[in-house]
Coordinates of C-alpha atoms in Angstrom, one line a residue:
M1 CA 104.0 69.9 120.0
D2 CA 102.3 73.1 121.2
I3 CA 102.1 76.0 118.8
E4 CA 100.5 79.2 120.2
G5 CA 99.3 82.4 118.8
R6 CA 98.1 85.5 120.7
N7 CA 97.8 89.2 120.5
A8 CA 100.8 91.2 121.6
L9 CA 100.0 94.0 124.0
P10 CA 101.1 97.6 123.2
D11 CA 103.0 99.7 125.6
A12 CA 100.9 101.0 128.5
W13 CA 101.4 104.7 127.5
K14 CA 100.0 103.9 124.0
V15 CA 96.9 102.3 125.5
Q16 CA 96.3 105.4 127.7
L17 CA 96.9 107.8 124.8
S18 CA 94.5 105.7 122.7
Q19 CA 91.9 105.9 125.4
F20 CA 92.4 109.7 125.7
T21 CA 92.1 110.1 122.0
T22 CA 88.8 108.2 122.0
I23 CA 87.5 110.4 124.8
V24 CA 88.4 113.6 122.9
M25 CA 86.8 112.1 119.7
W26 CA 83.5 111.3 121.4
T27 CA 83.5 114.7 123.2
G28 CA 84.1 116.5 119.8
L29 CA 81.2 114.5 118.3
A30 CA 78.9 115.3 121.2
V31 CA 79.7 119.0 120.9
M32 CA 79.1 119.0 117.2
M33 CA 75.7 117.2 117.6
F34 CA 74.4 118.8 120.8
G35 CA 76.5 122.0 121.0
D36 CA 73.6 124.5 120.7
S37 CA 71.9 122.8 123.7
I38 CA 75.1 122.5 125.7
F39 CA 76.1 126.2 125.3
Q40 CA 72.5 127.3 126.0
T41 CA 72.4 125.2 129.2
L42 CA 75.7 126.7 130.3
N43 CA 74.4 130.2 129.6
M44 CA 77.4 131.0 127.4
P45 CA 77.7 132.1 123.8
P46 CA 79.1 129.5 121.4
P47 CA 82.8 130.0 120.6
E48 CA 83.6 131.3 117.1
L49 CA 85.3 128.0 116.3
Y50 CA 82.1 126.1 117.0
L51 CA 80.1 128.4 114.9
Q52 CA 82.5 128.0 112.0
A53 CA 82.5 124.2 112.4
K54 CA 78.7 124.2 112.6
Q55 CA 78.6 125.6 109.0
N56 CA 80.2 122.4 107.7
Q57 CA 78.8 120.1 110.4
M58 CA 78.9 116.8 108.4
I59 CA 82.4 117.3 107.2
V60 CA 83.6 118.1 110.7
I61 CA 81.8 115.2 112.2
T62 CA 83.2 112.8 109.6
S63 CA 86.7 114.2 110.0
I64 CA 86.6 113.9 113.8
W65 CA 85.4 110.3 113.5
F66 CA 88.0 109.2 110.9
F67 CA 90.9 111.0 112.4
G68 CA 90.1 109.9 116.0
S69 CA 89.5 106.3 115.1
S70 CA 92.7 106.2 112.9
V71 CA 94.9 107.6 115.6
S72 CA 93.4 105.4 118.3
Q73 CA 93.8 102.2 116.2
N74 CA 97.4 103.0 115.1
L75 CA 98.4 103.6 118.7
L76 CA 97.3 100.0 119.6
K77 CA 98.9 98.3 116.6
T78 CA 102.1 96.5 117.5
G79 CA 102.9 94.8 114.2
A80 CA 103.9 91.6 116.1
F81 CA 103.9 88.2 114.5
E82 CA 105.6 85.8 116.7
I83 CA 105.7 82.0 116.7
Y84 CA 106.3 80.0 119.8
L85 CA 106.9 76.2 119.7
D86 CA 106.6 74.5 123.1
G87 CA 107.0 77.9 124.8
N88 CA 110.2 78.8 122.9
L89 CA 110.2 81.8 120.5
V90 CA 111.1 80.5 117.0
W91 CA 110.2 83.6 114.9
S92 CA 109.7 87.2 115.8
K93 CA 108.6 89.8 113.2
L94 CA 109.5 92.5 115.8
A95 CA 113.1 91.2 115.8
V96 CA 113.6 90.8 112.0
D97 CA 111.0 93.3 110.8
R98 CA 109.3 91.0 108.3
L99 CA 107.2 87.9 108.0
P100 CA 108.8 84.5 107.4
T101 CA 108.7 82.8 104.0
W102 CA 107.3 79.3 103.9
P103 CA 110.7 77.7 103.5
E104 CA 112.1 79.7 106.4
L105 CA 109.3 78.7 108.6
V106 CA 109.7 75.0 107.8
T107 CA 113.5 75.3 108.4
V108 CA 113.0 77.0 111.7
L109 CA 110.4 74.5 112.8
E110 CA 112.5 71.5 111.7
G111 CA 115.4 73.0 113.6
Q112 CA 113.3 73.0 116.7
G113 CA 112.0 69.5 116.1
G114 CA 108.5 70.7 115.3
V115 CA 108.2 69.3 111.8
A116 CA 109.1 65.7 110.8

């Protein structure tokens, strides 16, 4: 008897969007922490939005961090809980949209010859 568990992979577009979200998050954090030096090096005046954000720097940095991390993680979450017995799918949370109860799990495994 072989029971296997593994992570379900999200759709490729969700992975790419999550990576893009992470890049935007880190860019925003870098601008908030090093913006004065960046704009000075580029010989350009800081945009008004940056100056307003700079007045509440810790709140903006915290918001960027929590929002970016939350969006990125939610894009990668699949909600999958699938049980394979000897390579055969015996339970899929994605198909029934809920976790099995213990009696259901025992019944399914007995039906597949996995529990004596």
